[in-house]
Amino acid sequence: IELLLTKAEILKEQEDWEGAMLDYEKAFTMSDNQSMTAVLSILEINLKSEKYLEAIKWGEKAIEQRSKIDRVYFNLLLYNIGLAYKGAAESYYNIAVDVIENINQEKLVTLSMKKDGLNNFKISEEYFTKAREFFLDASAEGLEDAQYIANNIRDIIEYTNETYIPFLDDYMPK
């Protein structure tokens, strides 16, 4: 297991994300799903690769075994899971905002596009809310800029609910 982890670390340093990921996953499996080094590294690679839903999955695996994580790193784990949820939220949010931009530019927006936009805002809010919770927890664990991000997310959610969603609700496709 240690050899696999070392090899994976070398591949990660060389930015061979796929190779590193394969070795970390093998190490995780061979350790009976106990290797925290593998879990945290897989989470990190998925974040760097912008595979946010995968990062969330691995972050949740790490949280399930949080008793094995050194307290010094726990706030970073919370922060990284927050980043994963925030990244997922932003991808849905951006798709929904594109619908509003199309309306503002008087481009064709169909009823199904409107419904998709509203649905994407709802999904993004769920992910933003989870992200905010993780950032607040990271802040409570001493990570200072996590509070700023949590406040920023709160503002995005409020603005979306007060402005974007009512605007989209009121829009009547032509």
XYZ file of C-alpha atoms in Angstrom:
174
model
C 0.000 0.000 0.000
C 2.791 2.419 0.891
C 4.458 1.822 -2.483
C 1.215 2.576 -4.294
C 0.779 5.761 -2.272
C 4.349 6.833 -3.030
C 3.918 6.112 -6.735
C 0.597 7.979 -6.748
C 2.226 10.961 -5.008
C 4.949 11.088 -7.660
C 2.348 10.924 -10.435
C 0.370 13.679 -8.720
C 3.460 15.899 -8.554
C 3.936 15.293 -12.296
C 0.278 16.289 -12.778
C -0.607 12.855 -14.157
C -4.003 13.046 -12.469
C -5.435 9.885 -14.038
C -2.445 7.719 -13.146
C -2.317 9.119 -9.627
C -6.049 8.598 -9.215
C -5.827 4.944 -10.261
C -3.047 4.247 -7.758
C -4.789 6.129 -4.939
C -7.994 4.193 -5.615
C -6.059 0.891 -5.611
C -4.406 1.851 -2.317
C -7.790 2.801 -0.853
C -9.291 -0.550 -1.879
C -6.266 -2.560 -0.693
C -6.438 -0.818 2.686
C -10.041 -2.006 3.156
C -11.201 1.550 2.518
C -9.121 2.858 5.417
C -6.346 4.899 3.784
C -7.009 8.529 4.658
C -4.017 9.600 2.571
C -5.669 8.067 -0.484
C -9.096 9.576 0.252
C -7.755 13.076 0.841
C -5.553 12.926 -2.255
C -8.430 11.693 -4.423
C -10.547 14.559 -3.096
C -7.771 17.033 -3.945
C -7.258 15.679 -7.483
C -10.983 15.795 -8.197
C -11.062 19.411 -7.028
C -8.128 20.340 -9.268
C -9.773 18.518 -12.184
C -13.064 20.315 -11.484
C -14.855 16.989 -11.007
C -16.882 18.403 -8.152
C -19.458 15.639 -7.751
C -16.656 13.073 -7.483
C -14.839 15.319 -5.011
C -18.014 15.491 -2.904
C -18.278 11.692 -2.908
C -14.699 11.271 -1.700
C -15.035 14.124 0.779
C -18.036 12.408 2.327
C -15.975 9.203 2.619
C -13.316 11.177 4.482
C -15.892 12.753 6.810
C -17.240 9.291 7.654
C -13.765 8.447 8.985
C -12.949 11.847 10.489
C -11.689 10.271 13.698
C -8.657 9.071 11.695
C -7.802 12.581 10.487
C -5.263 14.626 12.384
C -7.051 17.643 13.915
C -4.500 19.908 12.259
C -5.879 18.917 8.829
C -9.557 18.662 9.710
C -10.335 22.314 8.925
C -8.715 21.875 5.486
C -10.867 18.807 4.836
C -13.994 20.806 5.701
C -12.779 23.664 3.496
C -12.052 21.351 0.541
C -15.450 19.681 0.794
C -16.946 23.173 0.890
C -15.020 23.982 -2.306
C -16.380 20.823 -3.944
C -19.981 21.715 -3.087
C -19.380 25.326 -4.151
C -17.925 24.183 -7.488
C -20.910 21.912 -8.137
C -23.293 24.728 -7.172
C -21.586 27.190 -9.493
C -21.859 24.865 -12.480
C -25.663 24.602 -12.064
C -25.928 28.288 -11.184
C -24.042 29.390 -14.303
C -26.327 27.337 -16.553
C -29.361 29.021 -14.963
C -27.838 32.501 -15.242
C -27.254 31.835 -18.955
C -31.035 31.468 -19.372
C -31.572 34.888 -17.763
C -28.870 36.422 -19.954
C -30.592 34.980 -23.032
C -33.876 36.560 -21.932
C -32.159 39.910 -21.381
C -30.588 39.689 -24.830
C -34.027 38.876 -26.258
C -32.897 35.495 -27.509
C -35.372 32.640 -27.814
C -36.050 31.013 -24.450
C -38.599 28.195 -24.481
C -40.781 27.009 -21.611
C -38.550 23.966 -21.115
C -35.463 26.217 -20.980
C -37.212 28.364 -18.363
C -38.086 25.262 -16.311
C -34.517 23.976 -16.637
C -33.228 27.354 -15.449
C -35.484 27.297 -12.383
C -34.504 23.701 -11.668
C -30.798 24.536 -11.989
C -31.221 27.421 -9.529
C -32.863 25.026 -7.053
C -30.097 22.446 -7.436
C -27.447 25.154 -7.094
C -29.093 26.406 -3.907
C -28.925 22.916 -2.381
C -25.217 22.668 -3.201
C -24.520 26.254 -2.105
C -26.259 25.573 1.215
C -24.128 22.474 1.833
C -20.988 24.378 0.810
C -21.863 27.171 3.227
C -22.284 24.669 6.071
C -18.826 23.226 5.414
C -17.255 26.694 5.212
C -18.916 27.694 8.487
C -17.588 24.506 10.096
C -14.108 25.212 8.695
C -14.350 28.733 10.094
C -15.306 27.341 13.510
C -12.215 25.116 13.255
C -10.024 28.189 12.769
C -9.806 28.710 9.004
C -10.251 32.453 8.733
C -11.220 33.050 5.083
C -13.884 30.338 5.272
C -16.229 32.784 7.019
C -15.860 35.273 4.161
C -16.756 32.588 1.605
C -19.724 31.450 3.706
C -21.017 35.035 3.809
C -20.510 35.387 0.057
C -22.504 32.191 -0.554
C -25.302 33.459 1.709
C -25.466 36.623 -0.410
C -25.622 34.613 -3.651
C -28.478 32.485 -2.303
C -30.401 35.560 -1.126
C -29.922 37.404 -4.420
C -30.970 34.337 -6.399
C -34.132 33.874 -4.333
C -35.028 37.573 -4.309
C -34.130 38.496 -7.893
C -33.309 35.709 -10.337
C -35.984 33.165 -9.428
C -38.875 35.700 -9.367
C -37.629 37.143 -12.679
C -37.562 33.706 -14.266
C -40.909 32.747 -12.687
C -42.540 35.845 -14.195
C -41.036 35.335 -17.659
C -43.509 34.172 -20.271
C -41.888 32.432 -23.255
C -43.099 33.758 -26.580
